[in-house]
XYZ file of C-alpha atoms in Angstrom:
710
model
C -29.657 -19.552 -8.167
C -27.244 -19.679 -5.297
C -23.676 -20.428 -4.390
C -24.114 -22.428 -1.197
C -22.566 -25.823 -1.889
C -23.671 -29.366 -1.213
C -22.021 -31.215 1.626
C -18.304 -30.918 1.964
C -15.941 -33.551 3.327
C -12.488 -33.397 4.834
C -9.572 -33.733 2.442
C -8.519 -36.791 4.427
C -10.945 -39.615 5.175
C -12.213 -39.807 8.747
C -10.084 -41.807 11.127
C -12.328 -44.715 12.021
C -11.942 -45.184 15.723
C -14.577 -45.832 18.366
C -15.813 -42.845 20.328
C -18.634 -42.331 22.723
C -21.812 -40.836 21.276
C -21.842 -37.114 21.814
C -23.767 -34.023 20.881
C -21.689 -30.952 20.200
C -22.893 -28.044 22.317
C -21.739 -24.852 20.625
C -22.736 -22.854 23.714
C -19.757 -24.412 25.484
C -17.621 -21.895 23.627
C -19.636 -19.124 25.275
C -18.763 -20.528 28.691
C -15.123 -21.016 27.740
C -14.744 -17.442 26.553
C -16.643 -16.221 29.599
C -14.136 -17.943 31.876
C -11.082 -16.865 29.903
C -12.111 -13.253 29.524
C -13.338 -12.840 33.070
C -17.085 -12.483 32.649
C -19.433 -10.558 30.364
C -17.641 -7.224 30.827
C -13.921 -7.928 31.151
C -12.111 -4.894 32.428
C -8.723 -3.796 31.167
C -8.747 -0.721 33.339
C -9.316 -1.891 36.856
C -7.810 -4.314 39.341
C -5.780 -6.438 36.956
C -2.226 -7.476 37.502
C 0.328 -7.431 34.723
C 0.213 -11.222 34.609
C -3.575 -11.217 34.268
C -3.474 -8.671 31.462
C -0.790 -10.672 29.688
C -2.813 -13.875 29.962
C -5.914 -12.105 28.702
C -4.008 -10.661 25.753
C -2.639 -14.084 24.844
C -6.107 -15.642 24.990
C -7.529 -12.921 22.768
C -4.662 -13.374 20.319
C -5.484 -17.080 20.001
C -9.143 -16.290 19.348
C -8.103 -13.817 16.643
C -5.755 -16.416 15.162
C -8.616 -18.917 14.894
C -10.538 -16.272 12.934
C -7.739 -15.895 10.408
C -5.796 -12.967 11.897
C -2.004 -13.210 12.296
C -0.741 -13.027 15.880
C 1.887 -10.360 15.270
C 0.986 -8.749 11.952
C -1.787 -6.935 10.126
C -3.881 -8.412 7.354
C -3.202 -7.041 3.891
C -6.683 -5.547 3.962
C -5.881 -3.806 7.249
C -2.696 -2.352 5.777
C -4.631 -1.173 2.726
C -7.220 0.450 4.984
C -4.505 2.344 6.871
C -5.749 1.257 10.280
C -2.448 2.129 11.969
C 0.599 4.233 11.300
C 3.610 2.400 9.812
C 5.343 2.109 13.176
C 5.714 -1.177 15.011
C 4.591 0.313 18.335
C 1.287 1.629 16.995
C 0.637 -1.509 14.959
C 1.227 -3.670 18.027
C -1.221 -1.546 20.025
C -3.745 -1.808 17.208
C -3.404 -5.608 17.096
C -4.076 -5.868 20.840
C -7.162 -3.630 20.545
C -8.393 -5.496 17.468
C -8.025 -8.882 19.164
C -9.845 -7.593 22.223
C -12.810 -6.452 20.121
C -12.977 -9.807 18.318
C -12.870 -11.733 21.588
C -15.481 -9.499 23.224
C -18.014 -10.131 20.483
C -17.255 -13.831 20.136
C -17.912 -14.168 23.865
C -21.541 -13.222 23.233
C -22.509 -13.363 19.568
C -26.165 -12.819 20.406
C -25.458 -9.217 21.380
C -24.550 -6.090 19.434
C -21.126 -4.833 20.466
C -20.824 -1.038 20.436
C -17.799 1.242 20.524
C -18.859 2.564 23.915
C -18.694 -0.969 25.345
C -15.135 -1.324 24.083
C -14.182 2.026 25.580
C -15.283 0.702 28.977
C -12.505 -1.890 28.894
C -9.732 -0.144 26.941
C -7.737 2.883 28.029
C -8.767 6.212 26.492
C -5.173 6.543 25.249
C -6.126 4.111 22.487
C -9.418 5.708 21.529
C -8.279 6.398 17.965
C -7.288 2.747 17.550
C -10.629 1.599 18.951
C -12.470 3.528 16.248
C -10.293 2.250 13.436
C -10.340 -1.374 14.563
C -14.059 -1.341 15.315
C -14.970 0.216 11.956
C -12.738 -2.213 10.076
C -14.144 -5.291 11.830
C -17.754 -4.123 11.539
C -17.633 -3.210 7.881
C -15.914 -6.441 6.877
C -18.270 -8.702 8.788
C -15.966 -9.942 11.543
C -18.295 -8.729 14.307
C -21.977 -7.862 14.645
C -23.165 -10.132 11.830
C -25.820 -12.813 11.703
C -29.445 -13.262 12.698
C -29.616 -12.116 16.303
C -32.504 -9.690 17.001
C -30.076 -7.440 18.884
C -28.019 -7.039 15.708
C -31.011 -6.541 13.452
C -32.278 -3.823 15.800
C -29.203 -1.780 14.858
C -30.063 -1.722 11.141
C -30.155 1.816 9.815
C -33.683 3.117 9.321
C -32.752 5.304 6.348
C -31.610 3.395 3.265
C -29.572 6.232 1.802
C -26.351 4.447 0.810
C -27.616 3.377 -2.616
C -29.405 0.419 -4.196
C -28.212 -3.124 -4.869
C -29.772 -6.053 -6.705
C -28.558 -9.414 -5.393
C -28.862 -12.312 -7.838
C -29.379 -15.537 -5.882
C -30.899 -16.210 -2.451
C -28.383 -18.737 -1.187
C -25.957 -18.385 1.686
C -23.764 -15.884 -0.169
C -26.652 -13.767 -1.411
C -28.518 -13.760 1.893
C -25.385 -12.977 3.924
C -24.606 -10.031 1.654
C -28.204 -8.782 1.604
C -28.467 -8.678 5.398
C -25.147 -6.859 5.726
C -26.101 -4.325 3.058
C -29.439 -3.654 4.726
C -27.552 -3.056 7.971
C -25.233 -0.625 6.176
C -28.197 1.383 4.925
C -28.603 0.161 1.325
C -31.831 -0.515 -0.538
C -31.636 -4.221 -1.397
C -33.666 -6.561 -3.581
C -32.827 -10.266 -3.968
C -33.845 -12.081 -7.177
C -34.093 -15.868 -6.873
C -34.797 -18.217 -9.777
C -36.285 -20.958 -7.599
C -39.518 -20.903 -5.640
C -37.532 -21.182 -2.414
C -34.379 -19.708 -0.863
C -31.190 -21.626 -0.155
C -30.092 -22.763 -3.615
C -27.811 -25.761 -3.120
C -28.662 -25.759 0.579
C -31.997 -27.523 0.507
C -33.735 -29.238 3.423
C -36.693 -31.344 2.316
C -39.482 -32.743 4.461
C -39.680 -36.488 3.892
C -41.740 -39.313 5.367
C -45.314 -39.562 6.545
C -47.562 -36.571 7.091
C -47.486 -35.530 10.725
C -44.180 -37.323 11.224
C -41.846 -35.689 8.740
C -38.073 -35.902 8.818
C -35.880 -32.968 7.803
C -33.382 -34.182 5.176
C -30.580 -32.062 3.685
C -30.394 -32.921 -0.003
C -27.684 -30.336 -0.623
C -25.270 -28.701 1.786
C -25.390 -30.629 5.031
C -22.080 -30.789 6.909
C -20.681 -27.834 8.846
C -17.010 -28.589 8.218
C -15.061 -27.487 11.276
C -16.911 -25.611 13.987
C -14.091 -23.419 15.325
C -14.485 -19.841 14.035
C -17.106 -21.053 11.563
C -19.690 -18.299 10.904
C -22.402 -20.941 10.526
C -21.611 -22.012 14.083
C -22.168 -18.376 15.073
C -25.603 -18.437 13.427
C -26.435 -21.676 15.249
C -25.460 -20.099 18.583
C -27.556 -17.027 17.835
C -30.563 -19.225 17.081
C -29.916 -21.587 19.989
C -29.865 -24.593 17.640
C -27.792 -27.577 18.843
C -25.158 -29.194 16.675
C -24.419 -32.902 16.491
C -20.772 -33.881 16.228
C -20.248 -36.429 13.445
C -18.709 -39.352 15.286
C -15.401 -40.668 14.024
C -16.276 -44.359 13.877
C -16.849 -45.296 10.239
C -16.807 -49.086 9.673
C -16.201 -50.318 6.145
C -17.823 -53.319 4.486
C -16.678 -55.384 1.543
C -18.879 -55.740 -1.593
C -20.175 -59.088 -0.270
C -21.134 -57.482 3.039
C -18.247 -58.808 5.132
C -16.350 -56.505 7.480
C -13.098 -55.088 6.183
C -10.232 -56.578 8.166
C -9.019 -54.032 10.732
C -5.350 -54.741 10.075
C -5.786 -54.394 6.323
C -7.806 -51.250 6.882
C -4.971 -49.611 8.816
C -2.377 -50.725 6.271
C -4.258 -49.303 3.278
C -5.098 -46.133 5.177
C -1.343 -45.688 5.646
C -0.731 -46.437 1.949
C -3.329 -43.877 0.880
C -1.787 -41.106 2.964
C 1.684 -42.158 1.835
C 0.616 -41.798 -1.782
C -0.653 -38.288 -1.103
C 2.640 -37.429 0.593
C 4.575 -38.773 -2.383
C 2.350 -36.802 -4.750
C 3.198 -33.647 -2.779
C 6.909 -34.410 -3.071
C 6.524 -35.075 -6.783
C 4.957 -31.705 -7.503
C 7.720 -29.988 -5.557
C 10.304 -31.718 -7.735
C 8.434 -30.987 -10.971
C 7.802 -27.337 -10.150
C 5.844 -25.561 -12.884
C 5.747 -28.769 -14.933
C 3.251 -30.155 -12.396
C 0.633 -27.675 -13.641
C -0.374 -29.955 -16.499
C -0.553 -33.207 -14.511
C -3.637 -34.580 -12.777
C -3.645 -35.852 -9.229
C -5.214 -39.118 -10.392
C -2.503 -39.928 -12.903
C 0.225 -39.052 -10.392
C -1.261 -41.310 -7.703
C -1.646 -44.219 -10.114
C 1.938 -43.928 -11.363
C 3.272 -43.693 -7.828
C 1.195 -46.711 -6.770
C 2.724 -48.797 -9.547
C 6.209 -47.404 -8.956
C 6.210 -48.342 -5.264
C 4.192 -51.549 -5.728
C 1.384 -50.464 -3.395
C -2.098 -52.019 -3.082
C -1.371 -54.924 -5.440
C -3.943 -57.455 -4.243
C -7.628 -57.235 -5.142
C -8.706 -56.549 -1.562
C -6.085 -53.843 -1.123
C -7.069 -52.208 -4.393
C -10.768 -52.150 -3.524
C -9.985 -50.543 -0.183
C -7.664 -47.977 -1.768
C -10.390 -47.164 -4.297
C -12.725 -46.393 -1.406
C -10.256 -43.804 -0.095
C -9.899 -42.329 -3.572
C -13.681 -42.102 -3.880
C -13.754 -40.236 -0.578
C -11.168 -37.842 -2.010
C -13.360 -37.307 -5.080
C -16.293 -36.603 -2.762
C -14.269 -33.946 -0.974
C -13.536 -32.216 -4.277
C -16.738 -32.969 -6.236
C -14.578 -34.069 -9.123
C -12.792 -37.030 -10.668
C -9.151 -37.383 -9.670
C -8.260 -37.427 -13.365
C -9.392 -33.781 -13.515
C -7.900 -32.450 -10.272
C -4.688 -30.451 -10.529
C -1.681 -32.159 -8.954
C -0.123 -28.745 -8.370
C -3.001 -26.988 -6.610
C -5.819 -29.404 -5.705
C -5.263 -28.895 -1.950
C -4.204 -25.235 -1.961
C -6.970 -24.374 0.539
C -5.854 -26.931 3.164
C -4.049 -24.335 5.347
C -7.330 -22.477 5.826
C -9.556 -25.381 6.892
C -11.745 -24.617 9.888
C -10.656 -26.467 13.020
C -12.828 -28.490 15.337
C -15.560 -31.048 14.859
C -17.611 -31.576 11.734
C -21.278 -31.257 12.636
C -24.881 -31.666 11.555
C -27.369 -28.947 12.448
C -30.363 -30.327 14.323
C -33.480 -30.027 12.172
C -31.572 -29.279 8.970
C -29.812 -26.275 7.496
C -33.084 -24.697 6.401
C -33.149 -23.200 9.906
C -30.159 -21.039 8.997
C -31.625 -20.136 5.610
C -35.010 -19.304 7.111
C -33.462 -16.991 9.708
C -31.283 -15.244 7.107
C -34.356 -14.547 4.955
C -36.191 -12.696 7.705
C -36.985 -9.101 6.651
C -34.925 -9.472 3.460
C -36.929 -8.531 0.313
C -36.807 -11.535 -2.052
C -38.617 -12.100 -5.338
C -38.880 -15.792 -6.249
C -39.190 -17.283 -9.723
C -36.969 -14.548 -11.182
C -34.330 -16.286 -13.286
C -31.862 -13.619 -14.372
C -30.870 -13.774 -18.046
C -28.989 -10.496 -18.589
C -26.942 -8.062 -16.533
C -25.926 -4.668 -17.921
C -23.500 -2.480 -16.019
C -21.794 0.861 -16.524
C -20.975 4.208 -14.955
C -24.644 5.095 -14.607
C -25.604 1.956 -12.687
C -26.895 -1.508 -13.541
C -29.864 -3.102 -15.285
C -30.851 -6.675 -14.407
C -33.254 -8.510 -16.712
C -35.211 -11.583 -15.603
C -36.813 -14.246 -17.795
C -39.997 -12.803 -19.248
C -38.440 -9.381 -19.718
C -38.918 -7.878 -16.252
C -36.279 -5.191 -15.656
C -34.689 -4.072 -12.378
C -32.437 -1.034 -12.054
C -29.996 -0.254 -9.270
C -26.667 1.356 -8.493
C -24.865 -1.990 -8.222
C -25.482 -5.720 -8.662
C -24.078 -8.707 -6.783
C -24.066 -11.947 -8.774
C -23.982 -15.061 -6.567
C -24.952 -17.743 -9.089
C -22.953 -21.009 -9.015
C -19.883 -21.406 -11.193
C -21.798 -23.953 -13.270
C -24.288 -21.254 -14.311
C -21.482 -18.868 -15.248
C -19.896 -21.655 -17.311
C -23.202 -22.332 -19.097
C -23.448 -18.755 -20.362
C -27.142 -18.583 -19.447
C -26.577 -15.095 -18.059
C -25.443 -12.567 -20.660
C -23.297 -9.696 -19.443
C -23.119 -6.371 -21.225
C -20.460 -5.320 -21.726
C -18.920 -8.791 -21.819
C -16.917 -9.806 -18.775
C -13.168 -9.094 -18.914
C -11.212 -11.827 -20.690
C -9.242 -12.719 -17.537
C -12.492 -13.444 -15.704
C -13.911 -15.448 -18.601
C -10.729 -17.507 -18.762
C -10.802 -18.162 -15.010
C -14.438 -19.299 -15.271
C -13.401 -21.701 -18.026
C -10.323 -23.035 -16.193
C -11.846 -23.768 -12.790
C -13.550 -27.108 -12.329
C -17.145 -27.542 -11.219
C -17.845 -31.103 -10.161
C -20.727 -33.264 -9.123
C -21.948 -35.039 -6.015
C -25.327 -36.726 -5.768
C -27.387 -38.419 -3.066
C -30.047 -41.006 -2.537
C -32.026 -39.992 0.549
C -34.143 -42.693 2.191
C -36.607 -42.588 5.076
C -37.157 -46.003 6.687
C -39.812 -47.231 9.140
C -37.142 -47.662 11.829
C -33.377 -47.548 12.396
C -32.106 -50.977 11.383
C -28.445 -49.945 11.368
C -26.482 -49.204 14.521
C -27.732 -46.087 16.272
C -24.157 -45.494 17.377
C -23.073 -44.778 13.804
C -23.162 -41.512 11.873
C -21.278 -42.934 8.886
C -20.364 -46.286 7.347
C -18.888 -47.207 3.978
C -19.015 -49.906 1.356
C -16.341 -50.982 -1.129
C -16.986 -51.627 -4.821
C -15.362 -54.197 -7.122
C -15.754 -51.993 -10.202
C -13.137 -49.216 -10.229
C -15.304 -47.029 -12.485
C -18.081 -47.271 -9.907
C -15.953 -46.848 -6.792
C -17.877 -43.691 -5.857
C -21.339 -45.265 -6.186
C -22.925 -45.509 -2.717
C -19.450 -45.690 -1.200
C -20.478 -43.768 1.931
C -23.684 -43.624 3.984
C -24.642 -40.822 6.354
C -27.136 -41.480 9.136
C -29.298 -38.505 10.076
C -31.466 -40.179 12.682
C -29.862 -38.058 15.439
C -30.808 -34.713 13.860
C -33.550 -35.196 11.255
C -36.417 -36.386 13.415
C -36.666 -39.724 11.636
C -34.769 -42.875 10.514
C -32.916 -41.314 7.566
C -30.017 -42.754 5.587
C -28.294 -40.905 2.755
C -26.086 -42.713 0.239
C -23.452 -40.588 -1.506
C -22.400 -40.885 -5.136
C -19.106 -39.276 -6.199
C -16.593 -39.283 -9.063
C -17.457 -40.957 -12.373
C -20.437 -42.660 -10.765
C -22.020 -39.258 -10.028
C -22.037 -38.464 -13.754
C -23.789 -41.679 -14.857
C -26.119 -41.403 -11.855
C -27.914 -38.430 -13.451
C -29.164 -40.482 -16.404
C -30.073 -43.662 -14.500
C -33.666 -44.578 -13.601
C -34.271 -43.837 -9.894
C -35.932 -47.248 -9.454
C -32.724 -48.939 -10.594
C -30.656 -46.735 -8.266
C -32.868 -47.553 -5.285
C -32.645 -51.268 -6.084
C -28.817 -51.027 -6.052
C -28.766 -49.198 -2.734
C -31.073 -51.692 -1.040
C -29.033 -54.566 -2.456
C -25.933 -53.137 -0.776
C -27.693 -52.553 2.554
C -29.243 -56.025 2.583
C -25.905 -57.519 1.645
C -24.384 -55.873 4.719
C -27.122 -56.414 7.307
C -28.916 -59.555 6.042
C -26.077 -61.968 7.011
C -26.122 -60.341 10.459
C -29.751 -61.333 10.943
C -31.099 -57.813 10.390
C -34.054 -57.353 8.060
C -33.747 -54.240 5.914
C -37.265 -52.855 5.271
C -38.370 -51.014 2.169
C -38.049 -47.248 2.613
C -41.130 -45.125 3.156
C -39.860 -42.486 0.732
C -36.760 -41.929 -1.392
C -35.336 -38.965 -3.312
C -32.500 -38.974 -5.849
C -30.770 -35.639 -6.431
C -29.843 -34.373 -9.900
C -27.612 -31.367 -9.226
C -25.859 -31.611 -12.585
C -29.147 -31.455 -14.494
C -30.447 -28.509 -12.470
C -30.261 -25.424 -14.764
C -29.874 -23.157 -11.736
C -26.626 -24.744 -10.563
C -25.278 -27.189 -13.229
C -23.283 -29.101 -10.642
C -22.352 -29.257 -6.985
C -19.245 -27.257 -6.081
C -15.907 -26.090 -7.425
C -12.435 -27.585 -7.517
C -9.089 -26.728 -9.088
C -8.874 -28.526 -12.373
C -5.665 -29.250 -14.304
C -4.459 -25.916 -15.704
C -6.159 -23.872 -13.017
C -4.888 -22.513 -9.693
C -6.052 -20.775 -6.545
C -5.595 -17.388 -8.215
C -8.610 -18.155 -10.415
C -10.805 -17.951 -7.327
C -9.404 -14.467 -6.723
C -10.110 -13.453 -10.317
C -13.709 -14.623 -10.020
C -14.056 -12.498 -6.891
C -12.916 -9.300 -8.622
C -15.584 -6.687 -9.235
C -16.000 -5.065 -12.632
C -16.055 -1.289 -12.766
C -17.193 -0.912 -9.170
C -20.722 -1.835 -10.299
C -20.759 -5.616 -10.876
C -19.718 -7.835 -7.943
C -19.409 -11.607 -7.488
C -19.809 -13.900 -4.458
C -20.191 -17.624 -3.826
C -18.050 -20.599 -2.868
C -16.223 -20.409 -6.219
C -15.021 -16.876 -5.412
C -13.161 -17.691 -2.189
C -9.632 -19.004 -2.472
C -9.448 -19.931 1.220
C -12.811 -21.699 1.674
C -14.047 -23.082 -1.680
C -16.546 -25.934 -1.828
C -17.951 -25.149 1.631
C -21.104 -23.585 2.974
C -19.148 -21.274 5.268
C -17.058 -20.179 2.285
C -20.209 -19.083 0.477
C -21.429 -17.205 3.556
C -18.090 -15.459 4.119
C -17.920 -14.412 0.473
C -21.256 -12.650 0.922
C -19.938 -10.696 3.916
C -16.803 -9.863 1.918
C -18.718 -8.463 -1.027
C -21.071 -6.441 1.168
C -17.979 -4.675 2.478
C -16.634 -4.181 -1.052
C -19.955 -2.696 -2.170
C -19.945 -0.329 0.811
C -16.478 0.966 -0.057
C -17.294 1.171 -3.768
C -20.376 3.222 -2.914
C -18.241 5.640 -0.926
C -15.835 5.957 -3.828
C -18.688 6.729 -6.190
C -20.076 9.286 -3.744
C -16.683 10.901 -3.256
C -16.135 10.924 -6.992
C -19.304 12.934 -7.435
C -18.508 15.248 -4.544
C -16.694 18.583 -4.547
C -12.949 17.739 -4.966
C -12.032 20.571 -2.611
C -14.216 19.159 0.162
C -12.843 15.645 -0.399
C -9.302 17.003 -0.159
C -10.147 18.842 3.056
C -11.686 15.671 4.500
C -8.601 13.582 3.646
C -6.266 16.231 5.024
C -8.248 16.396 8.257
C -8.051 12.591 8.571
C -4.266 12.649 8.052
C -3.924 15.528 10.495
C -5.844 13.584 13.156
C -3.487 10.621 12.751
C -0.422 12.855 13.095
C -1.847 14.641 16.144
C -2.420 11.252 17.822
C 1.074 10.151 16.874
C 2.762 13.211 18.374
C 0.589 13.336 21.485
C 3.466 11.726 23.436
C 6.681 12.229 21.383
C 9.823 10.232 22.135
C 11.949 13.377 22.018
C 10.915 17.047 22.194
C 12.711 20.413 22.505
C 11.860 23.874 21.293
C 9.576 23.660 18.286
C 10.854 20.180 17.440
C 9.324 16.829 18.360
C 10.270 13.322 17.224
C 8.646 9.892 17.109
C 10.693 6.694 16.628
C 9.950 3.008 16.295
C 10.167 1.595 19.830
C 11.579 -1.718 18.617
C 14.669 -0.036 17.092
C 14.776 2.743 19.669
C 18.422 2.222 20.631
C 19.705 2.087 17.060
C 21.166 5.519 16.136
C 20.474 4.774 12.460
C 16.794 3.994 13.143
C 14.520 6.264 11.142
C 11.758 8.341 12.674
C 9.410 11.228 12.012
C 10.208 14.861 12.925
C 7.631 17.610 13.365
C 8.533 21.310 13.364
C 5.822 23.644 14.701
C 5.750 27.262 13.567
C 3.914 29.705 15.804
C 2.143 28.985 19.082
C -0.510 26.368 18.874
C -3.435 28.684 19.601
C -5.566 25.942 18.221
C -4.879 23.707 21.221
C -5.258 26.607 23.629
C -8.662 27.512 22.248
C -9.713 23.876 22.109
C -9.202 23.666 25.848
C -12.047 26.162 26.313
C -14.431 24.179 24.131
C -16.406 21.702 26.149
C -17.351 18.290 24.836
C -20.972 19.417 24.784
C -20.288 22.106 22.194
C -21.021 21.349 18.585
C -18.595 19.834 16.129
C -19.238 22.865 13.925
C -17.810 25.206 16.602
C -14.803 22.937 17.034
C -14.100 22.925 13.306
C -14.438 26.718 13.154
C -11.919 27.115 15.951
C -9.531 24.689 14.218
C -9.643 26.606 10.959
C -9.017 29.960 12.674
C -6.103 28.983 14.884
C -4.420 26.072 13.128
C -0.687 25.983 13.851
C 1.615 25.203 10.955
C 3.429 21.861 11.165
C 6.140 20.610 8.833
C 7.201 16.962 8.823
C 10.353 15.132 7.750
C 11.922 11.694 8.061
C 15.350 11.449 9.660
C 17.435 9.152 11.842
C 17.694 9.201 15.623
C 21.343 10.233 15.270
C 20.374 13.262 13.177
C 17.743 14.212 15.761
C 20.401 14.299 18.490
C 22.621 16.497 16.296
C 19.754 18.962 16.005
C 19.217 18.813 19.773
C 22.873 19.790 20.358
C 22.234 23.069 18.542
C 19.688 24.149 21.209
C-alpha cells in the first residue's frame, strides 16, 4: 500500500524535434552552484564588494524561487510560524537569510548543513533570523533530507518524541518515516505487499545473469529542477538520462506521419486547449459541471478543426497523450480545474534513473523498520492515541498514525476508520478521480528500433482505442537491456485489465512489425513480457489521481488535513501542487512528518504545566522584542521606537514604541555573565533583574510630538 504513482507525463505532448543524444548529469548543478556561490564555503563576511554580495543574493533568490519560495514574500506557512516580525525590514532580512541557507545546502546535498556553518557566512547581527530560518527549513524538509550518510549520522539517538505507525512503504511513507526517525520518533512502517515501493516497482526481466531493470510503475522523473528525487539521485551518485525530445509518429499502417500535417495538428490541439481555457473563463462557475472532453469536442466541431480522417487520427493521439498525463478519460476530467497544478510543474528535463527507481526506494528503506505482508484493515484514533489493525487481527498501538494508501484504496472502503472520517473528507475522497494507466513491458534479444529514440508513437483508427499502445518508451539506455514499454491510457486502459495477455502481446507485436517490417527490419519475439494490472490490484485500485467533474484542487487540501492531531494523510492525492507525480508523493511525506512533529509538541504542551508554557511563550516573545529594539530607529529618555524602513519618511507610518521603567539591571548583570556560564544562571539573573517594558503602536508623527516634550 503506497502512494507513489506510476509514470507521469507532461500536460502537453513532447515537441518532436531532433536533438543529439545526451545523458543528464545532475552533478552539473553542483558545479553550477559552486561557481555561483563562490566555492564550498561562500563568505558573506569577508572581502566581498557590494556588487558581489548583490549578485550572490540574486542567485540565491532564484534558487529559492525554483524551490517554491516567493522572491519578495514569505510563505503562508512561514507567516503562521512567526519566523519574522511583521515589519518589512525584518522580513526582507529573513528572506535573504532563508535563501542563503537553501542555496548553501543545495550546493552540496550530500552534506549535513549545521547552524554553525551558516553563522560562518552570515553576520552575527542576524543570528536570531538564522535560528528561525534554519529551524523552519529543517523541520519542513527543505534542507538536510534524503539518503546521504552524513544526514543519517545526525539522527537523534533517543527516540523520545513519541511513536508513529506509517501505513504504506511507498515514496510518501518512506520519506515521512526517515524524517520522523531523524526528529526522534519511534516509527514502524506497515506494508501490505512483500516489497517496498508500492506503485513504484522495478522488476528484473530477461535472462538469468543478464537481467534488465524495468519500471512497471512510476518511471519518469518529471522535471529535474528542484525535484527532491533529483536530490536523492545526487546523494546516491546515480546518473539520470534525459528523455530526448524526438518522438516520431507512425500511422496505423506503419507509414510515417507527414511532418507538415504533424505540425498543423499539433497547433490545432494546443489551440483547442487554449479555447477550452477561454471557455471556462466565460462560463465561470457553470464550467464546474462540464468535462474537458465534451468541451474539446464541441469546440472542434464549432471551429471545423481536424475534419479529415488523417487529421482526426492524429488529434486522437494527442488526446490519448493528455489522458495518459491525467490517468483518466477526458470525459471525466473537469474543464474548470483539470490543469490547476500546471503553475507548479517542476522545470527542467524529464529523466529516467539509470538502473530503475528501485535504487531510490532501496536507499530510503535503509534502517527504517518495515513489516511486510501487513494489510491494514482498521484504524482507530482518539485523544489517547491510535490503534492500527492488520489483516489477521494483529494490533499496533502508537501516539499517531500516518496513512499513505492510494486514493483508490480509500475509495474502496477496505480500511475502516473509527470514528468515521469527517464528512468533508469522505466527500472529497468521493469527488476526486482516480484513473488508470497500464503497460506492456517487453525485453527483446536486441534493439531493433533506433537507438537514438527514447519515445515513438502510433496512431489508431478506432477512437475508443486511441490510447491502446499509442506511445512506446525505450529503456535500453538505462535498464541494462533492450526494453520497450507500450503504454495504454484512457478507455483502452480499462478494457486492458480484462483482456488475455497473449492477445495483448499479439496486438503490440502486430503494431511494431507493421512499423518496422516495411523498413526491412525484422522484429523478433520478446524474451519476456509483463502486462500490468494496476486497476485490479487491491492495494492501489488504480494508477494516480486527477480532478474529475465536480471536484477541484481544494479536495487535495481536504485529503491532506489531519483528524484530531492523531490521524494524518500523505500521498500524491494529498498534494494540490504536485498530484500524480512521484515527487509529489515524496514531498507529501516530508510535509506530514513536519505536521506530526508540530502536533506532537502541541500534545506535549497540552499535557504540560500551563504556567510553564505561558512562561516559555512570554520568554520567546520577549526575545523577539529585545532583538527588535537592539537598534531602535529613534530613542530618547526611557522611550525607543521602531518603524518600517520602507515607509520611514511617511509621518503617518505606524511603528512600535517601548517605554522602559527602571534601569535595566538585567542587561548590566548579563554583561558580567560569560558565555561559558550555564543557561540556568542566565535565567536566574533575568528573573531577578528584569526591567519593566510597556509597548504601544503609534505613528512616526506622534513619536516626534513625544520627543518635543523632552
